[in-house]
Coordinates of C-alpha atoms in Angstrom, one line a residue:
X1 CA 100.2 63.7 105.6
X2 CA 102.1 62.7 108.3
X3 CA 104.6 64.9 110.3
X4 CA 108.1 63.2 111.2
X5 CA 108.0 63.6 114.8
X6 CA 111.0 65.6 116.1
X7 CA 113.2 65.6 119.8
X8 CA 111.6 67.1 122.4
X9 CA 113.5 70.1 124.2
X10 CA 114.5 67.9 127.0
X11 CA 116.4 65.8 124.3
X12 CA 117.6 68.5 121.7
X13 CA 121.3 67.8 122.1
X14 CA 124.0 67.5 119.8
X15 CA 127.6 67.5 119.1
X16 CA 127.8 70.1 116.6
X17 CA 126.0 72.4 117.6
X18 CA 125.1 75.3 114.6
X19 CA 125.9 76.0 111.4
X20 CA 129.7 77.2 111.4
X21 CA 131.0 73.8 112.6
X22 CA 129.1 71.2 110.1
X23 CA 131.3 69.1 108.3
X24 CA 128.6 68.0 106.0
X25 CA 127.5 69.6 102.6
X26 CA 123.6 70.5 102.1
X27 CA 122.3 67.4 99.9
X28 CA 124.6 64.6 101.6
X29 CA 123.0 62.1 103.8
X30 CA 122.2 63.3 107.1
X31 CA 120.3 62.8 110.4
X32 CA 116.4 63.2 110.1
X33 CA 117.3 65.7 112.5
X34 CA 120.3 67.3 111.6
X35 CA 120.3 69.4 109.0
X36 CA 124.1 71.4 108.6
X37 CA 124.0 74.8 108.0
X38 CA 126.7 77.2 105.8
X39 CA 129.7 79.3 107.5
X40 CA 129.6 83.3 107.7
X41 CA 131.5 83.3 104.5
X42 CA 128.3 82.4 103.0
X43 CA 127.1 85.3 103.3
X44 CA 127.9 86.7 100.3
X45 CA 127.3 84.3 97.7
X46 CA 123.8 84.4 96.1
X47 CA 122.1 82.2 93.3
X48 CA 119.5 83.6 91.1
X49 CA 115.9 82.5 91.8
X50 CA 113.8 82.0 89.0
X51 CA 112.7 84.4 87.7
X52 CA 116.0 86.3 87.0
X53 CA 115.1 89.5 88.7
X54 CA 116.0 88.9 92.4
X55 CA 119.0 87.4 94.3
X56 CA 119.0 84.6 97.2
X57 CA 121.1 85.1 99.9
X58 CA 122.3 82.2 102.1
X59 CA 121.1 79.7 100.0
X60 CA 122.5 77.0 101.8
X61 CA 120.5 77.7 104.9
X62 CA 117.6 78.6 103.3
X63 CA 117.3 75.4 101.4
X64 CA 118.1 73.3 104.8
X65 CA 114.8 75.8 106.3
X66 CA 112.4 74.7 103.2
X67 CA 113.5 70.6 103.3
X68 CA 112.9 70.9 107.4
X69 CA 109.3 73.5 107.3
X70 CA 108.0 70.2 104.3
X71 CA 108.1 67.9 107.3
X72 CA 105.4 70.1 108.5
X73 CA 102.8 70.8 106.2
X74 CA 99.6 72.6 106.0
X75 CA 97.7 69.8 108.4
X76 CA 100.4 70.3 110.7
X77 CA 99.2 74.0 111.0
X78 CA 95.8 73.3 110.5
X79 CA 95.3 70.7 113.7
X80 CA 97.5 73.5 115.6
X81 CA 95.0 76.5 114.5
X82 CA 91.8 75.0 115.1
X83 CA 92.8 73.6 119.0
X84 CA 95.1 76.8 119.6
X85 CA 98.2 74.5 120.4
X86 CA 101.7 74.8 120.6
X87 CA 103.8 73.5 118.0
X88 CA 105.8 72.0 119.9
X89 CA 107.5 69.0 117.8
X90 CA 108.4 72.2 115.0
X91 CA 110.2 74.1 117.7
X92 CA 112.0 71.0 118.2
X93 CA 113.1 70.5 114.9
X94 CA 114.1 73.8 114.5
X95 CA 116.3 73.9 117.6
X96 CA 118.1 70.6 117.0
X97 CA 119.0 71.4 113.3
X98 CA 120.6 74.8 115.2
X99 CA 118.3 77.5 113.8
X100 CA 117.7 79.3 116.6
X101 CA 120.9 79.6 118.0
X102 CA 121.9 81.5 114.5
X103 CA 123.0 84.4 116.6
X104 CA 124.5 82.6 119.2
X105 CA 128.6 83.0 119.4
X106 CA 130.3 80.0 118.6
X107 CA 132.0 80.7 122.1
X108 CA 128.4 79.8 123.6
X109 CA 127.9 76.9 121.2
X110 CA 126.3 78.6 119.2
X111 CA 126.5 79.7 115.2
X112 CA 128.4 82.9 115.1
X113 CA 126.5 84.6 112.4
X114 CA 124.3 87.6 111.7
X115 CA 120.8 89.1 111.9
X116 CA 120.6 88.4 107.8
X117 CA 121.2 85.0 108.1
X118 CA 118.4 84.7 111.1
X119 CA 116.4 87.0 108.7
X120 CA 116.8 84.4 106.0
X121 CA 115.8 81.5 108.4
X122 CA 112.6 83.2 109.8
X123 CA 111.7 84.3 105.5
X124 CA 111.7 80.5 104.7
X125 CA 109.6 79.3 107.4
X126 CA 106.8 81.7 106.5
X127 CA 107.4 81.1 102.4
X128 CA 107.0 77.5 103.4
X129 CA 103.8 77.7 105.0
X130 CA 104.5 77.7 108.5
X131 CA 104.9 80.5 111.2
X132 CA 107.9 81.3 113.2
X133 CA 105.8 83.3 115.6
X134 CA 106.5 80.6 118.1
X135 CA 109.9 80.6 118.3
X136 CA 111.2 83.9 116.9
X137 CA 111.8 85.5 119.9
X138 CA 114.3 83.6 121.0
X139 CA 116.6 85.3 118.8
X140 CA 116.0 88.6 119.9
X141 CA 115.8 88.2 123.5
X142 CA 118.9 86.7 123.6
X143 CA 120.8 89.5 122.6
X144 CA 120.0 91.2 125.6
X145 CA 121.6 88.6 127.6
X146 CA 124.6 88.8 125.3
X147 CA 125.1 92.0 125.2
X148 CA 124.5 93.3 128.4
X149 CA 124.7 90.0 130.9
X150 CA 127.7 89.2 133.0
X151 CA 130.1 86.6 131.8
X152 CA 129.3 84.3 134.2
X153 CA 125.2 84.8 133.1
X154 CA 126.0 84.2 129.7
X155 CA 128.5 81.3 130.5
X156 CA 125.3 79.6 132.2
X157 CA 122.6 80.2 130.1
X158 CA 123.6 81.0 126.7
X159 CA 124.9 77.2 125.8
X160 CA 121.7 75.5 127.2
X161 CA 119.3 78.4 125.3
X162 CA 121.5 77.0 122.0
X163 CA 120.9 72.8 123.1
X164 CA 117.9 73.2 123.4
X165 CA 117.7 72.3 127.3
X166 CA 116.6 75.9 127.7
X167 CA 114.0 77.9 126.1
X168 CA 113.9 81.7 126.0
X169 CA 111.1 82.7 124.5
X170 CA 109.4 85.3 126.9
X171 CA 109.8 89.0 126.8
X172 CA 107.8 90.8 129.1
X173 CA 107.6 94.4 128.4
X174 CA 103.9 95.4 127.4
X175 CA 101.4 96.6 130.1
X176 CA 97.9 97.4 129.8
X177 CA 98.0 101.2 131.0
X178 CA 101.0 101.8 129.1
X179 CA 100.9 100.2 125.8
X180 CA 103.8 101.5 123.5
X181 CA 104.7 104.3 125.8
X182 CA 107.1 102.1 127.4
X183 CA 108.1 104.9 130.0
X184 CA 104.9 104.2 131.8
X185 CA 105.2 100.7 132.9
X186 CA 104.4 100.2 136.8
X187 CA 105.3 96.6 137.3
X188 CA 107.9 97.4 140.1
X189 CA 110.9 95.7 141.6
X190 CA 111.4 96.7 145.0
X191 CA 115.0 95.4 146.2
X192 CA 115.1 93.5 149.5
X193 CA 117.9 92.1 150.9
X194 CA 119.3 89.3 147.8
X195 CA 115.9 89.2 145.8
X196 CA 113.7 91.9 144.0
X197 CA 110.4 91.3 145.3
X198 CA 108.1 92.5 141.6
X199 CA 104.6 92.9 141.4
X200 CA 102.6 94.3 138.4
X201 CA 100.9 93.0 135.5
X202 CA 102.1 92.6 131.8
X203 CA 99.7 91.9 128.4
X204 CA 100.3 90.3 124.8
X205 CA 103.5 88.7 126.0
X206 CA 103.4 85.3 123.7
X207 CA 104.9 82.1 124.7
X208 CA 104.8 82.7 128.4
X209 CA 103.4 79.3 128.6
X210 CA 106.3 77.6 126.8
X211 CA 109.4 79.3 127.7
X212 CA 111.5 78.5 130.6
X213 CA 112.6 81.8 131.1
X214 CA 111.9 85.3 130.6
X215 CA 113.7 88.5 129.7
X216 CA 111.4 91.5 132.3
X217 CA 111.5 95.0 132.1
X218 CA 110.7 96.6 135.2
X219 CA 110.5 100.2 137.3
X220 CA 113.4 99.9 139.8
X221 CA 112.8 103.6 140.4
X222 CA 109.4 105.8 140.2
X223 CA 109.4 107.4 136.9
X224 CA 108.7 110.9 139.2
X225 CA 111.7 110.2 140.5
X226 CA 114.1 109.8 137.4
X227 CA 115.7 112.4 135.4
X228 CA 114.4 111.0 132.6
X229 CA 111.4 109.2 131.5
X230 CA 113.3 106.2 130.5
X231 CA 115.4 105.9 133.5
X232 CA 114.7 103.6 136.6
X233 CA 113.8 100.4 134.5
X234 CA 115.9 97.5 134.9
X235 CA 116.2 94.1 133.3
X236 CA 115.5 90.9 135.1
X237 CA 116.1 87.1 133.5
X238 CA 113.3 85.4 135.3
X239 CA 113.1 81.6 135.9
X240 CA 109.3 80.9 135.0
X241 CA 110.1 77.3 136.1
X242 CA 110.0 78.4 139.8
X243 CA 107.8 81.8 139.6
X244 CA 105.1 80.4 138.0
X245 CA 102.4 79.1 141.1
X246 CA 104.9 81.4 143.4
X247 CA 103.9 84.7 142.2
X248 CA 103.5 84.8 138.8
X249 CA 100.4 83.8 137.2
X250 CA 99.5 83.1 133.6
X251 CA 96.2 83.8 131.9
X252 CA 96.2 82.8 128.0
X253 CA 94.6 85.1 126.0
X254 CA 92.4 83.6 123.3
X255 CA 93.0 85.8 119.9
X256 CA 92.1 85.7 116.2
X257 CA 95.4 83.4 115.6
X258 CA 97.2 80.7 117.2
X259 CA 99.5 83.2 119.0
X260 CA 100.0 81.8 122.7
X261 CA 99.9 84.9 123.6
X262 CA 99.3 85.7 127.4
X263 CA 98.9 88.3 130.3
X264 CA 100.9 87.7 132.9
X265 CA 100.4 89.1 136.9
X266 CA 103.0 89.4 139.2
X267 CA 102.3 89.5 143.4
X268 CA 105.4 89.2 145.4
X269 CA 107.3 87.3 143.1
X270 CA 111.1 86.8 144.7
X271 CA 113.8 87.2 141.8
X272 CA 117.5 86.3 143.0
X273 CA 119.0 89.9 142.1
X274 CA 121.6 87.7 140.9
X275 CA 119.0 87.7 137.8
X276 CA 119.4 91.5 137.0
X277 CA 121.0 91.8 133.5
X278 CA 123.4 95.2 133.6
X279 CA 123.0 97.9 135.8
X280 CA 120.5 98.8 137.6
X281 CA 118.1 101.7 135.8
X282 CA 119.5 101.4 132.8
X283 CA 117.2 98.5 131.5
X284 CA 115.4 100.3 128.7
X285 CA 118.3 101.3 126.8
X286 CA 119.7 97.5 126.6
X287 CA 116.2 96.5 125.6
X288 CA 116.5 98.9 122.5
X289 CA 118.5 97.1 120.2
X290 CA 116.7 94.1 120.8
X291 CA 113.6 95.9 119.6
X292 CA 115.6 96.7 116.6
X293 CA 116.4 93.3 115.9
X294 CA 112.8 91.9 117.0
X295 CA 111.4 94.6 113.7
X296 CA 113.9 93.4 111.1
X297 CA 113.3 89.6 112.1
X298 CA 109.5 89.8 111.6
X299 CA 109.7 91.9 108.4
X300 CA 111.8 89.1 106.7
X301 CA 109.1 87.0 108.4
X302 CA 106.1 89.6 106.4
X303 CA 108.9 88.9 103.7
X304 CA 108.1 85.6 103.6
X305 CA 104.2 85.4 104.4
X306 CA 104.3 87.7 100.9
X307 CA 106.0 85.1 99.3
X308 CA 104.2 82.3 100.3
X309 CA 100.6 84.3 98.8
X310 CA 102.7 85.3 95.6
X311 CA 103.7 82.0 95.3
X312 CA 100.1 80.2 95.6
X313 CA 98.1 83.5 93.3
X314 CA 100.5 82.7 90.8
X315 CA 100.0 78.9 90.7
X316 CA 96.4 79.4 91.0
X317 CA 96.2 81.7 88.4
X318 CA 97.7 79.3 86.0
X319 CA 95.8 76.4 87.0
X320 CA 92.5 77.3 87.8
X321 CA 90.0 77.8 84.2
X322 CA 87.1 79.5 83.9
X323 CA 85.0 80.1 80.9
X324 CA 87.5 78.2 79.1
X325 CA 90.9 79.6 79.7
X326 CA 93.2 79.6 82.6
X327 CA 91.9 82.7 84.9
X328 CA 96.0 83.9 84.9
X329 CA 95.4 85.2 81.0
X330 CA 93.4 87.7 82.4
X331 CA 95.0 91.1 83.2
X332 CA 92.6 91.7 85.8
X333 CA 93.9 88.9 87.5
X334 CA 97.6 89.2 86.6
X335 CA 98.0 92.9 87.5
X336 CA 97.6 92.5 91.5
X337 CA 99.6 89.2 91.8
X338 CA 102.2 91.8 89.9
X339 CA 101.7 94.7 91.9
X340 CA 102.3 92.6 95.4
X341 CA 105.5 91.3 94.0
X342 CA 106.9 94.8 93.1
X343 CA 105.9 96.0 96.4
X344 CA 107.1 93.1 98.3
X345 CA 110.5 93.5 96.1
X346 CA 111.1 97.0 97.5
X347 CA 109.9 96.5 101.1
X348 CA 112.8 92.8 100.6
X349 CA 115.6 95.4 99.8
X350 CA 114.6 97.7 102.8
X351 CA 114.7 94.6 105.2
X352 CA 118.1 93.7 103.8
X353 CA 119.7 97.0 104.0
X354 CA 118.4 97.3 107.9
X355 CA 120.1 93.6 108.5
X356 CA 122.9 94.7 107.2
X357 CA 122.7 97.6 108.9
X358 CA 122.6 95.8 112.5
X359 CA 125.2 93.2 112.0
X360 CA 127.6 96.2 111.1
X361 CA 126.7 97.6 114.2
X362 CA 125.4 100.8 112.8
X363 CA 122.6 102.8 114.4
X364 CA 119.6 101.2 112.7
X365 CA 116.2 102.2 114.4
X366 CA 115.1 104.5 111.4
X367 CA 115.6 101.8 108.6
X368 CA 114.2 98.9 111.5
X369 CA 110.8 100.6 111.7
X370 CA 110.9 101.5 107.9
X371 CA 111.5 97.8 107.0
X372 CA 109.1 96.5 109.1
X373 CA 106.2 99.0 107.8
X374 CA 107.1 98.4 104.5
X375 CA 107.2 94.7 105.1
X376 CA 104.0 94.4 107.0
X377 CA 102.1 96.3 104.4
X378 CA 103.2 94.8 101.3
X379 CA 102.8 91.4 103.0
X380 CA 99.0 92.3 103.8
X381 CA 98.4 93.6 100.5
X382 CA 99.7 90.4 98.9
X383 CA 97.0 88.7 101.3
X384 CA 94.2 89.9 100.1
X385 CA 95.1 89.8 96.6
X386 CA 95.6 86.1 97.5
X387 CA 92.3 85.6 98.8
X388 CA 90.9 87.6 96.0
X389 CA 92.7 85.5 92.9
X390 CA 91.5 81.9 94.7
X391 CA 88.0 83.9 95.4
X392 CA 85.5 81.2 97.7
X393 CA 88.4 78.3 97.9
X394 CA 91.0 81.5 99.2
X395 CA 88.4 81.2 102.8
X396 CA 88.8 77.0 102.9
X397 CA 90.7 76.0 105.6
X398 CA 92.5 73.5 103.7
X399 CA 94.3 75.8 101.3
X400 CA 96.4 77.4 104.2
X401 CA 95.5 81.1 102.8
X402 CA 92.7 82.0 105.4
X403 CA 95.3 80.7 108.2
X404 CA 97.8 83.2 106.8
X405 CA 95.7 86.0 106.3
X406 CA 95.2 86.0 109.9
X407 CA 99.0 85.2 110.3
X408 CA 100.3 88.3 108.2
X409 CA 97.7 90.9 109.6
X410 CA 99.5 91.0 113.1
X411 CA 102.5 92.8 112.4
X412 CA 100.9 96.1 111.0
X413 CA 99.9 96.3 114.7
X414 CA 102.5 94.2 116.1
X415 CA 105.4 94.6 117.6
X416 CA 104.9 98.3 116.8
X417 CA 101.9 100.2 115.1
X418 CA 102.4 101.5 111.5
X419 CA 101.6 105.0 113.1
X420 CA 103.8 104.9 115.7
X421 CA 106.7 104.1 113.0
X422 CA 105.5 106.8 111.1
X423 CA 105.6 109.4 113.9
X424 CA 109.2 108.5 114.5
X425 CA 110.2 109.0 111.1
X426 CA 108.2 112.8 111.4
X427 CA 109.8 113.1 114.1
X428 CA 113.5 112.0 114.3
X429 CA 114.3 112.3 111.0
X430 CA 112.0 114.7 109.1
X431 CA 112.8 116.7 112.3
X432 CA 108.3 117.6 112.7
X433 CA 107.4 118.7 115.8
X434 CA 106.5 116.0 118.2
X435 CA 102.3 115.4 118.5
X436 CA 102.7 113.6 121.8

């Protein structure tokens, strides 16, 4: 099937930019890449989906998601799996019909609306078949920016990161001797006259290849030297367009799924201090709520990968005979496809009520890390009763279920382990002493 090619990022501009300020209804005639997208009032209504049990929220934007993700379909993803590549032309589309600028104020071009409505964007591309791994963190990283940048920082960069003519995809916090235990990094920024000179090394940061900047955390100060652990870390906004080749190299990391994940080394790289987001030492608190948003995204996108195998066991089911009957009339087939959607049903609330949560600017950590567990887990489970109802064809390449399977197993490791949530609900609010 052939993919409708889409603007490059060079080219993704456009006079309305995101969804508050399209004039157009969803189903009129558009712009093969232009798709408008619902104002914040939208927010509330809902249409019942088929089934009569559940509620869809946004569905303006999320029917504008599925009529863009069927440009792209499972040979799309395919051809990207099997050479590891970029998908470059669906980051396009995505960013030209203004999805990833959802959380973008309107002030900054923009669409002015909340984490739910991103969460709704990032379910649909993963119920549709694709993966929104290679984009999503846009959405996340930019709220550090936004929240904690200068005016004149977010004046520059924020209206380019919503054209297009930016990308910020990079978020470079991870290091191999510290792991979660973010305290620990040692990639260091030493200042020196109008630059930080930063050296270190960072692993699993995804995208590095194909993002023009990045969001760094950093030691400014020795952790010895800090009151606290998680003082003396700062926040830089790094131009990868002029560090990479002048201290900063990236080595791709080849994994189990098309990821683009990569490690990235630092020697004497100059950052203008001009580039520091906030104050200096305070970086791992403004990198906090991003984390929080980063969880609830990617459960709405576990959200959607659980949809996506509900959706294809239950057609399966109902197509496929053996020994004479459709395999679906069997309760031994029905009962799992059943069980995945009950689970994925509760973990769906759980994800909305942490949204929610977020975009009323409660404290949301707790139901984050509860969403995303829940999320990851009933998205997984649905996997492999997926593969298990479609049995040999569920391992063909061709039926997009393998590619998923690998998709969807991430995010019980990623972007926090299912242990390390647990421990913080012992901890923080079951009030169990700490184990580490």
């Amino acid at each position: 099937m052939k993919v409708i090619p889409a603007p490059s990022f060079a080219s993704a501009k456009r006079s309305h930019r995101g969804f508050a300020r399209s004039g157009n209804a969803i189903g009129s005639p558009q712009s093969a890449h232009h798709l408008p997208l619902p104002k914040r009032s939208l927010r509330a209504k809902q249409v019942a989906m088929g089934d009569g049990v559940l509620s869809e929220t946004f569905p303006e934007i999320r029917e504008a998601v599925r009529r863009l993700c069927a440009r792209f379909p499972g040979e799309y993803w395919q051809k990207l799996d099997r050479e590891r590549a970029y998908p470059s032309e669906f980051v396009a589309a995505l960013t030209e019909a203004g999805f990833l600028s959802v959380l973008i104020p309107e002030e900054y071009d923009g669409s002015g609306l909340g984490l739910e409505a991103a969460c709704a964007v990032l379910e649909e591309i993963h119920r549709s078949g694709s993966n929104g791994g290679a984009c999503h963190a846009q959405m996340y990283t930019m709220g550090t920016l936004l929240k904690h940048g200068s005016e004149e920082q977010k004046r520059h960069y924020l209206p380019k990161i919503a054209s297009g003519e930016l990308r910020l995809q990079a978020f470079g916090v991870t290091e191999p001797g510290a792991g979660t235990d973010t305290t620990r990094i040692s990639t260091f920024a030493r200042r020196e006259g109008d630059d930080y000179v930063v050296n270190g090394q960072k692993i699993w940061i995804s995208r590095a290849e194909h993002s023009d900047l990045m969001v760094l955390l950093c030691r400014t100060t020795p952790r010895e030297e800090c009151a606290k652990p998680s003082d003396g870390m700062s926040v830089l906004l790094v131009d990868m367009r002029e560090a990479v080749g002048n201290g900063l190299t990236i080595r791709p990391v080849r994994t189990m799924l098309n990821h683009a994940t990569t490690e990235l080394f630092f020697d004497d790289l100059r950052v203008p201090a001009s580039a520091l987001i906030g104050e200096e030492g305070k970086g791992f608190r403004y990198i906090l709520s991003g984390m929080n948003a980063e969880r609830i995204l990617i459960a709405s996108e576990c959200i959607g990968d659980g949809r996506f195998f509900i959706d294809r066991a239950a057609a399966y089911a109902k197509d496929r005979s053996v020994f004479g009957r459709a395999i679906g009339e069997n309760q031994g087939v029905q009962f799992p496809i059943a069980r995945a959607y009950v689970q994925l049903s509760a973990a769906a609330e759980m994800v909305t009520k942490a949204a929610r949560m977020f975009d009323a600017g409660e404290t949301a950590g707790t139901e984050a890390n509860m969403a995303k567990m829940l999320a990851s887990e009933a998205s997984w489970a649905a996997a492999d009763m997926c593969i298990q109802t479609h049995g040999g064809f569920g391992f063909a390449e061709e039926y997009d279920i393998e590619r998923k399977f690998r998709e969807t197993r991430l995010y019980q490791v990623a972007p926090i382990s299912t242990n390390l949530i647990l421990s913080h609900v012992a901890t923080h609010v079951l009030d169990l002493p700490k184990s580490f």
